[in-house]
Coordinates of C-alpha atoms and ligand atoms in Angstrom, one line a residue:
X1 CA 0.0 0.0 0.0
X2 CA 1.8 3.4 -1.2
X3 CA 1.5 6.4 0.4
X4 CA 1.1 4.9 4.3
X5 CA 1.6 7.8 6.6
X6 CA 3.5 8.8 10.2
X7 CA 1.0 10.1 13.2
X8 CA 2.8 10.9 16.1
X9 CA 0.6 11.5 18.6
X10 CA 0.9 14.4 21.2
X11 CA -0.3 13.8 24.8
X12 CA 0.2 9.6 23.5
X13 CA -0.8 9.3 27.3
X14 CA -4.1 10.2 26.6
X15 CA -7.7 8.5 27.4
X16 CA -8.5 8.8 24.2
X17 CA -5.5 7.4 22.0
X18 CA -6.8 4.1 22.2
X19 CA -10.4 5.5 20.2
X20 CA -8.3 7.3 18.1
X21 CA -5.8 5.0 17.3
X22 CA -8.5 2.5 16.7
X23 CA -10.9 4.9 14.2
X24 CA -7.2 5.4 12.3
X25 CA -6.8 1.6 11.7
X26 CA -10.9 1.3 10.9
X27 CA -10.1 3.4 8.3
X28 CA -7.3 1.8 6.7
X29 CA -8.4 2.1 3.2
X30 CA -8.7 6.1 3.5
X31 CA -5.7 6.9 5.8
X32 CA -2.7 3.8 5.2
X33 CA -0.5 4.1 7.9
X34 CA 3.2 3.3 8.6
X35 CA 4.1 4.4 12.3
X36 CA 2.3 5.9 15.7
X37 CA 4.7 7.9 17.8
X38 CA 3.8 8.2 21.0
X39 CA 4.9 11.4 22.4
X40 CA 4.3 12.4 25.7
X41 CA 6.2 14.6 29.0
X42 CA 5.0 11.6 31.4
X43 CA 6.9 8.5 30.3
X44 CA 4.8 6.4 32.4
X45 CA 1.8 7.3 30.9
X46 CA 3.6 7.0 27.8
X47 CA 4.4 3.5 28.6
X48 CA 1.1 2.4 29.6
X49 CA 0.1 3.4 26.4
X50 CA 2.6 1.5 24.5
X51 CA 1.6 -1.5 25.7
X52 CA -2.1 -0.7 24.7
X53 CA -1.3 0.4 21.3
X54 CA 0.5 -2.4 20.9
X55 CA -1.8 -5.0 22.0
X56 CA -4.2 -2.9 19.8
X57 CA -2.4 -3.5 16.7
X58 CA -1.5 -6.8 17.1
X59 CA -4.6 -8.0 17.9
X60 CA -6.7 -6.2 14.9
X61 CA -4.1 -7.6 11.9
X62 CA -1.7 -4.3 12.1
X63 CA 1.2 -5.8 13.8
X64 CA 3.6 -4.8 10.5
X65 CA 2.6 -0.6 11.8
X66 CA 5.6 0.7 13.1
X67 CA 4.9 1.8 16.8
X68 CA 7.3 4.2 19.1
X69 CA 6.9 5.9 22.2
X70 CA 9.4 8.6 23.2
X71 CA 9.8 11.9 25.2
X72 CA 12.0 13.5 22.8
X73 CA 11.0 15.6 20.4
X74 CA 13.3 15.7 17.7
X75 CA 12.5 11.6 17.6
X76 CA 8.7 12.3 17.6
X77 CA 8.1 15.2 15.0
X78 CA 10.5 15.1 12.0
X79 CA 9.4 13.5 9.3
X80 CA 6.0 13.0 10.7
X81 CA 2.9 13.4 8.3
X82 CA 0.5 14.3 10.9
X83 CA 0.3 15.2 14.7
X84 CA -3.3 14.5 16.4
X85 CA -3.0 16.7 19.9
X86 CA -4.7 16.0 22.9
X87 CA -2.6 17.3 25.8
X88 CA -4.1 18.3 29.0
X89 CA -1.3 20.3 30.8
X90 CA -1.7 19.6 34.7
X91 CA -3.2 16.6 34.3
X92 CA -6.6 16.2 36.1
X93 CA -5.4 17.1 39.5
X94 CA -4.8 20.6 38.1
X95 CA -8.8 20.3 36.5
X96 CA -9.9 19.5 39.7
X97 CA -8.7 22.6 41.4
X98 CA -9.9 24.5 38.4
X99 CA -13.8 23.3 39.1
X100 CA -12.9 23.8 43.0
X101 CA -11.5 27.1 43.1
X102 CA -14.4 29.1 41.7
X103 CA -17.0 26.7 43.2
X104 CA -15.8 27.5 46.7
X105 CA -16.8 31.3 45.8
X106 CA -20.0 29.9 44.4
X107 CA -18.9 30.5 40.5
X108 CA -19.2 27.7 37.8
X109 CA -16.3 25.4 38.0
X110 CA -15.8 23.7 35.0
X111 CA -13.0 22.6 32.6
X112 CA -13.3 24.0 29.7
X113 CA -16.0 27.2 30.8
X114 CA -15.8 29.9 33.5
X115 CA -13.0 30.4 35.5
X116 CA -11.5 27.4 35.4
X117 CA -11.4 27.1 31.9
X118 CA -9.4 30.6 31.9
X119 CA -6.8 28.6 34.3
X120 CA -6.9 25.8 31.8
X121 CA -6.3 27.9 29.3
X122 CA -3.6 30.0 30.8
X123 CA -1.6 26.4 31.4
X124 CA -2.6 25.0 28.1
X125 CA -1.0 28.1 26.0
X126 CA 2.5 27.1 26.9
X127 CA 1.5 23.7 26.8
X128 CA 0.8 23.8 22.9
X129 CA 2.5 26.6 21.7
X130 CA 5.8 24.0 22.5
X131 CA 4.2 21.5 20.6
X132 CA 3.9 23.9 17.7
X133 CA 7.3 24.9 18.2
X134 CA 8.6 21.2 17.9
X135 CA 6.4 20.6 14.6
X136 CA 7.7 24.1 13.3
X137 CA 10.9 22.8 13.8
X138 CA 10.8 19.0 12.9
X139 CA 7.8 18.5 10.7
X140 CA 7.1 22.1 9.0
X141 CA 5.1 20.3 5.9
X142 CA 3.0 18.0 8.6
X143 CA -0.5 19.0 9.5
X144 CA -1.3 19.2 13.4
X145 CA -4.4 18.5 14.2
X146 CA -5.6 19.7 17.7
X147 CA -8.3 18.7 20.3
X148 CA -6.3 20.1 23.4
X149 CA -9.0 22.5 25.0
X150 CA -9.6 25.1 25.9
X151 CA -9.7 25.4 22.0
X152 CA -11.1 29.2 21.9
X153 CA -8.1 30.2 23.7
X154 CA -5.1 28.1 22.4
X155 CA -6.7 28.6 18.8
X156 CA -6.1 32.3 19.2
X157 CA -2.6 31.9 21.3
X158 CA -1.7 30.0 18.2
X159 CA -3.0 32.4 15.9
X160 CA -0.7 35.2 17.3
X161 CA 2.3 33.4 17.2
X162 CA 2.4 31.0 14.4
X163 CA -0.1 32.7 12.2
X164 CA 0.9 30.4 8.8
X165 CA 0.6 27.0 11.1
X166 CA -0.4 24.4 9.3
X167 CA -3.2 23.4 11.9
X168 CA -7.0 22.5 12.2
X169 CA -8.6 23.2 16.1
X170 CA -11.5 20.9 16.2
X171 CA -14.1 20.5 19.0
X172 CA -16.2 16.8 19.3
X173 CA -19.3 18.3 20.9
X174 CA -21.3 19.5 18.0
X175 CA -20.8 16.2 16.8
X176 CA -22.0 14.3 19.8
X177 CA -25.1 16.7 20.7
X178 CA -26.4 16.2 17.0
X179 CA -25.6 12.4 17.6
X180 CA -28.0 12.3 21.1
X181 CA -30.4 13.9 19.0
X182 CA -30.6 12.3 16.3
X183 CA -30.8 9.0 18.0
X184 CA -33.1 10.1 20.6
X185 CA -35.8 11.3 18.0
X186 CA -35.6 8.9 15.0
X187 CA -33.1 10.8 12.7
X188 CA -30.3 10.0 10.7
X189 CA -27.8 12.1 11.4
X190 CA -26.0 11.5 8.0
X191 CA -28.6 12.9 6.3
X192 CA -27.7 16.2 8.2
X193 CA -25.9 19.6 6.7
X194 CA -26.2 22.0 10.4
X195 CA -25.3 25.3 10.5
X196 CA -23.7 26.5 13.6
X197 CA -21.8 29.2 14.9
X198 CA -20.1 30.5 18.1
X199 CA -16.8 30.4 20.3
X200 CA -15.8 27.3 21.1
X201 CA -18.2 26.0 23.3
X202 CA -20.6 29.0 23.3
X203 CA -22.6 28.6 19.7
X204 CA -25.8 28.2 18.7
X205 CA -27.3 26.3 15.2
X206 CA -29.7 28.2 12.8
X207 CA -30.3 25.2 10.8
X208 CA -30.5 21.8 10.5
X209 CA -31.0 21.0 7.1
X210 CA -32.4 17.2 6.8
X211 CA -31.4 15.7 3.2
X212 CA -33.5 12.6 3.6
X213 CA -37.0 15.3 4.3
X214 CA -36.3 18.3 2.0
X215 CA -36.1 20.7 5.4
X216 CA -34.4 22.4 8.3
X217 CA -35.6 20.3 10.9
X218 CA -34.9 22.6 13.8
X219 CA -37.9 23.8 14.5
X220 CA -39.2 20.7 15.4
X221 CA -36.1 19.3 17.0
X222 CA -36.7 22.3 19.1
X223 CA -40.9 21.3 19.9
X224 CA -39.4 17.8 20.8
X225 CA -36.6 19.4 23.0
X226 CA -39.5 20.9 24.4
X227 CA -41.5 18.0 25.2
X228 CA -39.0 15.3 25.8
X229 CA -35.4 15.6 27.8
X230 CA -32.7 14.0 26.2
X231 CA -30.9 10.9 27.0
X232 CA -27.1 10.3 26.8
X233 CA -27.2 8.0 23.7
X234 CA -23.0 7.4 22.9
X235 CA -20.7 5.9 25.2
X236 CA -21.0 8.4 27.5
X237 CA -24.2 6.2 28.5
X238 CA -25.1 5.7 32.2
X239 CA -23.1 9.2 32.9
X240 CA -25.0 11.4 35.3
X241 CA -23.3 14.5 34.5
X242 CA -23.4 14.1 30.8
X243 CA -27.2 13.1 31.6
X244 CA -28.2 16.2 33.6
X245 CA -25.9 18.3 30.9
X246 CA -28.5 16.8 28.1
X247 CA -31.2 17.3 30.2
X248 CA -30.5 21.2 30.6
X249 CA -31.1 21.4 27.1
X250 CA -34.6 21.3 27.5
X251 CA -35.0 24.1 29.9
X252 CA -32.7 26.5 27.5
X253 CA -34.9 25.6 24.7
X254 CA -38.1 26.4 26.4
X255 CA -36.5 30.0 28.0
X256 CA -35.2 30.4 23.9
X257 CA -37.0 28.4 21.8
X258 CA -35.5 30.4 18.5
X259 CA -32.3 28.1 18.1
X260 CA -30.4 24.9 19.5
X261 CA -27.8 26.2 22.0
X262 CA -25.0 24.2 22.5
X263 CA -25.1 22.4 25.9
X264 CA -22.2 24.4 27.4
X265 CA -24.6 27.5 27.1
X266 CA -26.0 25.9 30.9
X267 CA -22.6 27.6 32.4
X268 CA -23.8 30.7 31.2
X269 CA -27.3 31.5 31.3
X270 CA -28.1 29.3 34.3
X271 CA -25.0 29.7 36.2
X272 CA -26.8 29.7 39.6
X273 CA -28.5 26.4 39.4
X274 CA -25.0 24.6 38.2
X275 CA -23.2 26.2 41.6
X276 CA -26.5 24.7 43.3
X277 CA -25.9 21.2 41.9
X278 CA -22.4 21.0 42.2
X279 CA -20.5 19.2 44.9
X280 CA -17.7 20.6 46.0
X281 CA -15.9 17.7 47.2
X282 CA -16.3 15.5 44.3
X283 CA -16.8 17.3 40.7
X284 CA -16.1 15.8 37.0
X285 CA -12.5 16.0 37.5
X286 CA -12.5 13.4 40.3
X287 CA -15.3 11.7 37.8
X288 CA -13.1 11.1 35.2
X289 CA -10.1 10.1 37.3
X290 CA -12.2 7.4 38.9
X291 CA -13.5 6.5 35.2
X292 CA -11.8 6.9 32.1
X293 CA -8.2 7.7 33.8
X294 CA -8.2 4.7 35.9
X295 CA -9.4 2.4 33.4
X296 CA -7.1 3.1 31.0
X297 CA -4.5 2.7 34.3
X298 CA -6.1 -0.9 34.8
X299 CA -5.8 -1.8 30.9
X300 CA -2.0 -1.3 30.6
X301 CA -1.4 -3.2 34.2
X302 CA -3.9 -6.2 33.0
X303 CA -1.8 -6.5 30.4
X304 CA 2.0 -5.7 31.6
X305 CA 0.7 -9.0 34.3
X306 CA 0.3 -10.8 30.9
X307 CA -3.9 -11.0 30.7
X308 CA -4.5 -9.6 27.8
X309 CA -7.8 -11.5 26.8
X310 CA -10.6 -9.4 26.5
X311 CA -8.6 -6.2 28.2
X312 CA -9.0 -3.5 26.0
X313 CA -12.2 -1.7 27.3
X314 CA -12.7 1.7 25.9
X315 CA -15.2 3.2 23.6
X316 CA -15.0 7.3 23.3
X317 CA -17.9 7.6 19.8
X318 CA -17.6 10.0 17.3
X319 CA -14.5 11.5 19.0
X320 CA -11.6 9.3 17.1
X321 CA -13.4 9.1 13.9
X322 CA -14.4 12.5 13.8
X323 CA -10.5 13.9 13.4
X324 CA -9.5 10.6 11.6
X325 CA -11.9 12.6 9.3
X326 CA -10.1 15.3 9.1
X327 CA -7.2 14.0 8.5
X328 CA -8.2 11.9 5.3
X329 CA -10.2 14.9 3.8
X330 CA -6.5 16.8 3.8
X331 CA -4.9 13.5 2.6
X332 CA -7.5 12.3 -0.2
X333 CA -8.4 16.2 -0.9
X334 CA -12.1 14.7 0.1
X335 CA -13.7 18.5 1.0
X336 CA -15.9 17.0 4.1
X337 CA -17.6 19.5 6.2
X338 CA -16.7 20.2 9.9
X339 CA -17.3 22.4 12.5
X340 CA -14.5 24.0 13.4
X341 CA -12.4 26.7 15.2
X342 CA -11.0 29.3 13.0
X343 CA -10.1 33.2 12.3
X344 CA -13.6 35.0 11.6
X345 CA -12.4 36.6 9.0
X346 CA -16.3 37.7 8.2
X347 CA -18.0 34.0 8.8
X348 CA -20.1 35.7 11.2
X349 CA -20.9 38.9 9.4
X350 CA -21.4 41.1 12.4
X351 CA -18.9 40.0 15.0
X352 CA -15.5 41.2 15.7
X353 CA -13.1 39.9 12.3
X354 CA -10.0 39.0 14.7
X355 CA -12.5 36.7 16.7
X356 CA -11.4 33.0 16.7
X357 CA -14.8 31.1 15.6
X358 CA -16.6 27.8 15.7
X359 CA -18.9 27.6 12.2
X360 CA -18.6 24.7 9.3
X361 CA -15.8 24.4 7.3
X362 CA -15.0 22.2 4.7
X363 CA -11.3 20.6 4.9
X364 CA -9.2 19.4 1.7
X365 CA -5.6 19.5 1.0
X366 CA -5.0 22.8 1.2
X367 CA -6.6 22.8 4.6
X368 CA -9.8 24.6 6.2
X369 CA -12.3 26.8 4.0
X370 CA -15.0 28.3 6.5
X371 CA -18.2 28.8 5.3
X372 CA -20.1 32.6 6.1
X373 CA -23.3 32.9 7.8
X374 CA -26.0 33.9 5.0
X375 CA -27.2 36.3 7.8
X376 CA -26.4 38.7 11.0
X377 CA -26.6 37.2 14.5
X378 CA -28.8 38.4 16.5
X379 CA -27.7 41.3 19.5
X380 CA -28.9 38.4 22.5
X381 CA -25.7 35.9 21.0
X382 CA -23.8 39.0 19.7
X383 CA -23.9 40.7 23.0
X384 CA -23.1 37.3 24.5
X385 CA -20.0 36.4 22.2
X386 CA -18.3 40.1 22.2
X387 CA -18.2 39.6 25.8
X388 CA -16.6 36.5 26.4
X389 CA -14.7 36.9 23.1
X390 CA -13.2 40.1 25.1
X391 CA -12.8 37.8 27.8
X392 CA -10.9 35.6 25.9
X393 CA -8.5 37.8 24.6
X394 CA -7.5 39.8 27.3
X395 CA -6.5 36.4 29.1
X396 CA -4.0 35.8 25.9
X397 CA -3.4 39.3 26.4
X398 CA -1.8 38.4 30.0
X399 CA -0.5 35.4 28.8
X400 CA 2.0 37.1 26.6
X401 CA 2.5 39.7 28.6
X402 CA 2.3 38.9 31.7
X403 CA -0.1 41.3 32.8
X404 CA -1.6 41.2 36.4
X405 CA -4.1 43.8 34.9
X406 CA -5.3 42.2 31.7
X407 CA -5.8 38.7 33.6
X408 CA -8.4 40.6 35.8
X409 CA -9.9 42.3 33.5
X410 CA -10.3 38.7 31.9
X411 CA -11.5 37.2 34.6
X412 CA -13.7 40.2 35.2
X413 CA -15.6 40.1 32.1
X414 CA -16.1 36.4 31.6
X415 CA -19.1 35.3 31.4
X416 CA -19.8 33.4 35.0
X417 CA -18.8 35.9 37.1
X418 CA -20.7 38.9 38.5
X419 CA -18.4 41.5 39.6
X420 CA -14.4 41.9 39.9
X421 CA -14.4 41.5 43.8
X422 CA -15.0 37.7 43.4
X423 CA -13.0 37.6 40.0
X424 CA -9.6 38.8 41.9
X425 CA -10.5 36.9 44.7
X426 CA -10.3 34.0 42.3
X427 CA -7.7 34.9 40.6
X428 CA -5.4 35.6 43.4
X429 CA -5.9 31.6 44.3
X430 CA -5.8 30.7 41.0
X431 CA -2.4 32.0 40.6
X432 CA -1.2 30.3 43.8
X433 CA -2.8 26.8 42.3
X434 CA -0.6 26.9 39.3
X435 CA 2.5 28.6 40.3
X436 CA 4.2 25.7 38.3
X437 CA 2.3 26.4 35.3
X438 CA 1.5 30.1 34.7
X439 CA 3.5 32.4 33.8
X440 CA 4.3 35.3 36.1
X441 CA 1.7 38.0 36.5
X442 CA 3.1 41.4 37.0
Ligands
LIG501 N1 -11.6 19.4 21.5 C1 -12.5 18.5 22.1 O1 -13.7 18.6 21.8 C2 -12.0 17.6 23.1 C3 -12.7 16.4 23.4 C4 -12.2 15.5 24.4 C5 -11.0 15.9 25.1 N2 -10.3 17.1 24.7 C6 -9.1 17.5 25.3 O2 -8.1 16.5 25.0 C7 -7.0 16.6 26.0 C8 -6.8 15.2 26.5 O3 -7.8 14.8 27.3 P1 -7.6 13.5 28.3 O4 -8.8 13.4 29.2 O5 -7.2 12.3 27.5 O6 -6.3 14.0 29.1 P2 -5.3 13.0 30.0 O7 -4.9 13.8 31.2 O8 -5.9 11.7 30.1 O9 -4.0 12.9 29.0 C9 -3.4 14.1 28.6 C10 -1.9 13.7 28.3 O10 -1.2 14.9 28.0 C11 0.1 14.8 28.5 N3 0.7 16.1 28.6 C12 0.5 17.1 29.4 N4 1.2 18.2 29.1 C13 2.0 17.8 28.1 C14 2.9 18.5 27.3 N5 3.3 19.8 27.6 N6 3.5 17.9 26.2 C15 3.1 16.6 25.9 N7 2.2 15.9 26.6 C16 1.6 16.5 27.7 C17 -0.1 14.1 29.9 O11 1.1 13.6 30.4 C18 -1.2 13.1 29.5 O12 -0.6 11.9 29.2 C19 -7.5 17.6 27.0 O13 -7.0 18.9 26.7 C20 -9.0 17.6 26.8 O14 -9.6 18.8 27.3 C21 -10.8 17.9 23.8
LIG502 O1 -15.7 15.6 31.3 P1 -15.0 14.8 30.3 O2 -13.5 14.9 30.4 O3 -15.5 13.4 30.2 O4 -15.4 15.5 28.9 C1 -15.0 16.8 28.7 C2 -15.1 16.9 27.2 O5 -16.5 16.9 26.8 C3 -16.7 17.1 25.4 O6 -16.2 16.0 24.7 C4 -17.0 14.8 24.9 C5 -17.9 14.5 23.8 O7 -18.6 15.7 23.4 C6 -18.9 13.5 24.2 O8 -19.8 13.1 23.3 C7 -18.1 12.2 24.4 O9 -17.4 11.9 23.2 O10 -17.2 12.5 25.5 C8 -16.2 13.5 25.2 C9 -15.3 13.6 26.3 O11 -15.9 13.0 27.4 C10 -16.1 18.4 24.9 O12 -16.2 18.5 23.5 C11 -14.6 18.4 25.2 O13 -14.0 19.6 24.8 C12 -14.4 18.2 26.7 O14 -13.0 18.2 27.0
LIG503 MN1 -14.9 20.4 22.9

């Protein structure tokens, strides 16, 4: 087979390797491969993951793949085709003070939204911005391909300082929310060309055109939304917090019924009842170490003590195929459509140009061509997105920098919080919490 191609893998640690390694050998045909690289800062996660991978291959007729795991970069990058990146700088012990911190001065902790997703993000930058150093260096004609969150703000950090990468920034949720609903009202999701637009989780849809019926089925998706609460329908199955994060999508439907939100929107508009829910002492961090983390823990031990029947137990959807996707729509010049993170640049007519966006793009060999909104937004999500785009900004501002004074005026103006007592209060612990990540704030 010609043309068989080098992923290395950055964050090779991660819970989700094994999907995405998996969805890259189910799709053989599309994307031939020659070698993984596992590349990771923790060589014992690294390890563990070896030994996955490499019961993976061996035991799905790919033994003849090429698989490495290293910490060195120089062995990892050059001469790679592609990078997939999925690093999560901190680890989950560093998530879990990000949910805690701003919980414990009743504020939405989350991972990705609120204040903790603004100390994510403020880890994450340097995080990434090495990793696009390293392929700048070692693999300048490779194209990375990047699920580290929080996308919004690495997209732009990227933006600013590599501005000719050659990179995609892809989030899985759009993906997975039309998934839930398509299987929890009798649709086929394939038949589906959505519209969507927004910050990275922060968008709304304006259509969901239906191939199969000759419509936008939205509306009635909505009346449904209305009448019957979603059920987790992907692997995610049996979750409680993905269940009650479904389940919120009815009540921002019936409160605005003129467009599907995304499901992050909760952290925003309904701030107050998340704090009520939460529990301080055990949020999704401490979730997903007691899941996903410590399964994939229990995998590579199961079969390091030589049991390796029936051992490999992971199932993440849509996530691996969906950049897998990507990656052969660059390779085959295939033109598929995606939601994705990139410079406005006019997509959204009446927001900011300089804003980093999520709307659909389609994705060929020369790389990522967003498609434009056929209309304004309205002021309620304009308002909304100018905001937190601010928000956004100013907290890359202080990355690169190193500004006291534009990470308070970021924390400030996001979205979750209510006045800038609380948001330096926050802060001030925040930068304690990561001393070993941040840089200094002056
Ligand atoms: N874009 C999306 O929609 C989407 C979906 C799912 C997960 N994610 C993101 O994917 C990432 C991985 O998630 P996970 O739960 O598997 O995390 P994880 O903690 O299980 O694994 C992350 C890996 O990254 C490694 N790492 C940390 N800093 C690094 C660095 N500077 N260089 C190289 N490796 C480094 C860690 O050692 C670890 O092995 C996170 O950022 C998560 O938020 C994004
Ligand atoms: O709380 P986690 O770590 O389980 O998930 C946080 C991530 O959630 C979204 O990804 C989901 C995906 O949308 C869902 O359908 C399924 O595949 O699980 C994924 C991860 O659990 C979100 O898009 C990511 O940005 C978050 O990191
Ligand atoms: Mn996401």
């Amino acid at each position: 087979m010609t043309n068989r191609q080098i992923i290395t893998i950055a964050g090779g640690g991660s819970t989700y390797t094994p999907g995405i390694i998996q969805a890259v050998l189910n799709n053989a045909d599309r994307l031939p491969l020659k070698e993984i690289r596992l590349y990771d800062i923790d060589s014992e996660r690294n390890q563990d993951m070896y030994l996955i991978i490499d019961l993976l291959l061996k035991t799905s007729g790919h033994e003849l793949v090429k698989l490495i795991v290293t910490e060195d970069p120089r062995q990892a990058f050059t001469g790679c085709d592609f990078i997939f990146s999925q690093i999560r700088v901190g680890g989950l012990k560093m998530r879990e003070q990000d949910e805690k911190i701003p919980l414990r001065h009743r504020l939405v902790g989350q991972e990705t939204c609120g204040l903790g997703g603004f100390a994510y993000g403020m880890r994450s930058m340097g995080g990434l911005l090495e990793i696009v150093g390293f392929v700048q260096e070692f693999a300048p004609e490779a194209w990375l391909l990047n699920y580290t969150n929080p996308e919004s703000i690495v997209s732009e950090a990227v933006r600013r300082q590599y501005p000719e990468v050659k990179m995609i920034n892809a989030c899985d949720m759009t993906i997975s929310l039309e998934e839930t609903i398509a299987v929890n009202y009798g649709y086929d999701r394939k038949n589906w060309v959505p519209t969507y637009y927004g910050l990275n989780h922060f968008g709304w849809y304006t259509e969901i055109y239906d191939k199969s019926l000759g419509k936008d089925i939205m509306p009635e998706v909505i009346a449904k939304l209305n009448r019957q609460k979603l059920k987790v329908a992907d692997f995610n199955e049996g979750d409680s917090s993905w269940q009650a994060a479904f389940e919120m999508m009815s009540v921002m439907t019936t409160d605005f019924p003129e467009q599907i939100p995304n499901n992050y929107l909760e952290y925003y508009l309904y701030g107050d009842l998340v704090v009520e829910k939460a529990d301080l002492a055990y949020t999704r961090a401490n979730m997903v170490m007691d899941g996903r983390e410590k399964n994939t823990k229990e995998m590579a031990q199961k079969i390091r003590s030589g049991l390796t029947e029936d051992v490999l137990n992971f199932n993440f959807g849509e996530h691996g195929q969906y950049i897998v996707d990507m990656a052969t729509s660059i390779l085959n010049d295939e033109h598929r459509r995606f939601m994705l993170l990139v410079p406005n640049q006019g997509a959204i007519p009446n927001l900011r140009p300089d804003a980093v966006v999520e709307v659909p793009a389609y994705v060929g060999a020369t790389g990522v061509e967003p498609i434009s909104l056929r209309a304004p937004i309205n002021d309620f999500h304009k308002g909304l997105m100018e905001a937190q785009v601010a928000a956004e900004k100013l907290l890359v501002d202080a990355y690169f920098e190193g500004s006291y004074q534009k990470a308070l005026q970021a924390f400030t103006l996001n979205q979750t919080v209510p006045n800038a007592r609380v948001a330096k209060k926050v802060l001030d612990e925040m930068i304690i919490a990561n001393q070993d990540y941040w840089p200094v704030l002056s």
